[in-house]
Amino acid sequence: MSAPYFVETLARNGDVLHRHRVDALPIRIGRGYDNDFIVDDAHCAPRHAIVESDQDGRMVLRDLDTRNGVVHRGKRMATLVMTGNTIVRIGHTTLRVRAADFPVPAEQVDRTMHAWEGAMPGLAGLFLIGVVALFTMWLNDTSSFQLIRYLQALAFGIGAALVWAGGWAFANRLFGRHARLGRHLFILGSALAALVAIELILSTLAYAFSFEWLTRYGAHLVILLAAGMLYFHLSTVKPNGSRRFAITCLVLAALGSGLTLISNEQRTGRMGSELYMSVLMPPSIKVARDHNVDEFMVKVGGMKAKLDAERMKKVKDNVAEDDDD
């Protein structure tokens, strides 16, 4: 423990708000102007605490019999050894004291990707969101063209995107110092564009090649895409937690897929979703061959036999229950 010493006030997320150098112990802390570190906090006494060296050479903070005291981990402390990582609360002010020889962690790898910050990614994200809003409106519009409806769809899409990205930017500012609104907009815009593209591709392939399973289980790819978007948002907030976030998002995706399968099983008796296509495809893109009437009737006959067997089984079960009664 060697001089000089640094008194640091901290934000709620642990970031240093202010650092003040003191050349020697003791360090007097309080609201009064005769202190070495002045705390501008109405809940702090004029002479609140003092940091000094004890007989073992340790740095010790001592409360000067104040009304609000010194709080460490929720408990009021009369004296407390300051290790450098010891954080105390005085009034509404959170602070710590470190000596010049305090060992700091090794330099971290910068995973911020600064090139994907600022106005350009934000504008690109807004452009993608606008295109998705207008394209979705065009796909679902069954009435005659009215410009006002497209403008409303565009305004709603941009407004919802700003709310979503603004929430992430607030979290980014709270936990990661910088808001990075532009990158969050780009992540959202890219995810929405990918979502629309995947839905169209799946619907087209399912129709062209009669791949029913793409329609029945395509929702799981959408869930995986949503988990990927969540991963990139979280990684932007905390770039050094990518591995933990990846595992978390994969678990969430697996949970979402599992719940979808269970929900389908309860509603329809099958784990796959209902065969439904939101977009009508032109017959010209149909690649799979058409089935003739005879083939269709063969399948209907197979279906009839299966339904008859299930019905007979149900009748037998009801008869058995009546006999038991």
mmCIF file with all atom_site columns, C-alpha atoms in Angstrom, residues 1 17 27 29 51 69 80 95 100 111 123 128 131 138 140 161 165 174 180 184 199 207 228 233 243 247 262 277:
data_model
loop_
_atom_site.group_PDB
_atom_site.id
_atom_site.type_symbol
_atom_site.label_atom_id
_atom_site.label_alt_id
_atom_site.label_comp_id
_atom_site.label_asym_id
_atom_site.label_entity_id
_atom_site.label_seq_id
_atom_site.pdbx_PDB_ins_code
_atom_site.Cartn_x
_atom_site.Cartn_y
_atom_site.Cartn_z
_atom_site.occupancy
_atom_site.B_iso_or_equiv
_atom_site.pdbx_formal_charge
_atom_site.auth_seq_id
_atom_site.auth_comp_id
_atom_site.auth_asym_id
_atom_site.auth_atom_id
_atom_site.pdbx_PDB_model_num
ATOM 1  C CA . MET A 1 1   ? 0.000   0.000   0.000   1.00 0.00 ? 1   MET A CA 1
ATOM 2  C CA . LEU A 1 17  ? -17.969 8.650   -11.926 1.00 0.00 ? 17  LEU A CA 1
ATOM 3  C CA . ILE A 1 27  ? -7.985  10.966  4.135   1.00 0.00 ? 27  ILE A CA 1
ATOM 4  C CA . ILE A 1 29  ? -14.167 12.486  3.917   1.00 0.00 ? 29  ILE A CA 1
ATOM 5  C CA . VAL A 1 51  ? -9.316  6.667   6.090   1.00 0.00 ? 51  VAL A CA 1
ATOM 6  C CA . GLY A 1 69  ? -23.008 6.071   9.233   1.00 0.00 ? 69  GLY A CA 1
ATOM 7  C CA . LEU A 1 80  ? -13.845 -1.276  7.892   1.00 0.00 ? 80  LEU A CA 1
ATOM 8  C CA . LEU A 1 95  ? -17.206 5.068   -3.118  1.00 0.00 ? 95  LEU A CA 1
ATOM 9  C CA . ALA A 1 100 ? -1.319  3.518   -6.201  1.00 0.00 ? 100 ALA A CA 1
ATOM 10 C CA . ARG A 1 111 ? -14.727 -6.884  -28.901 1.00 0.00 ? 111 ARG A CA 1
ATOM 11 C CA . LEU A 1 123 ? -29.695 4.581   -40.808 1.00 0.00 ? 123 LEU A CA 1
ATOM 12 C CA . LEU A 1 128 ? -34.311 -2.192  -43.452 1.00 0.00 ? 128 LEU A CA 1
ATOM 13 C CA . VAL A 1 131 ? -38.536 -1.795  -46.263 1.00 0.00 ? 131 VAL A CA 1
ATOM 14 C CA . TRP A 1 138 ? -47.909 -4.836  -49.639 1.00 0.00 ? 138 TRP A CA 1
ATOM 15 C CA . ASN A 1 140 ? -51.138 -8.355  -46.762 1.00 0.00 ? 140 ASN A CA 1
ATOM 16 C CA . ALA A 1 161 ? -38.301 -0.022  -33.802 1.00 0.00 ? 161 ALA A CA 1
ATOM 17 C CA . ALA A 1 165 ? -33.851 -0.156  -29.871 1.00 0.00 ? 165 ALA A CA 1
ATOM 18 C CA . LEU A 1 174 ? -26.776 1.793   -17.926 1.00 0.00 ? 174 LEU A CA 1
ATOM 19 C CA . ARG A 1 180 ? -25.016 2.435   -29.158 1.00 0.00 ? 180 ARG A CA 1
ATOM 20 C CA . HIS A 1 184 ? -29.245 -1.823  -31.872 1.00 0.00 ? 184 HIS A CA 1
ATOM 21 C CA . GLU A 1 199 ? -40.649 -16.992 -44.077 1.00 0.00 ? 199 GLU A CA 1
ATOM 22 C CA . TYR A 1 207 ? -45.184 -24.995 -51.971 1.00 0.00 ? 207 TYR A CA 1
ATOM 23 C CA . GLY A 1 228 ? -29.817 -14.814 -32.374 1.00 0.00 ? 228 GLY A CA 1
ATOM 24 C CA . HIS A 1 233 ? -28.302 -7.186  -28.432 1.00 0.00 ? 233 HIS A CA 1
ATOM 25 C CA . ARG A 1 243 ? -20.069 -17.101 -24.400 1.00 0.00 ? 243 ARG A CA 1
ATOM 26 C CA . ILE A 1 247 ? -25.536 -20.399 -23.965 1.00 0.00 ? 247 ILE A CA 1
ATOM 27 C CA . ILE A 1 262 ? -46.188 -29.031 -26.524 1.00 0.00 ? 262 ILE A CA 1
ATOM 28 C CA . MET A 1 277 ? -49.394 -20.342 -45.912 1.00 0.00 ? 277 MET A CA 1
#
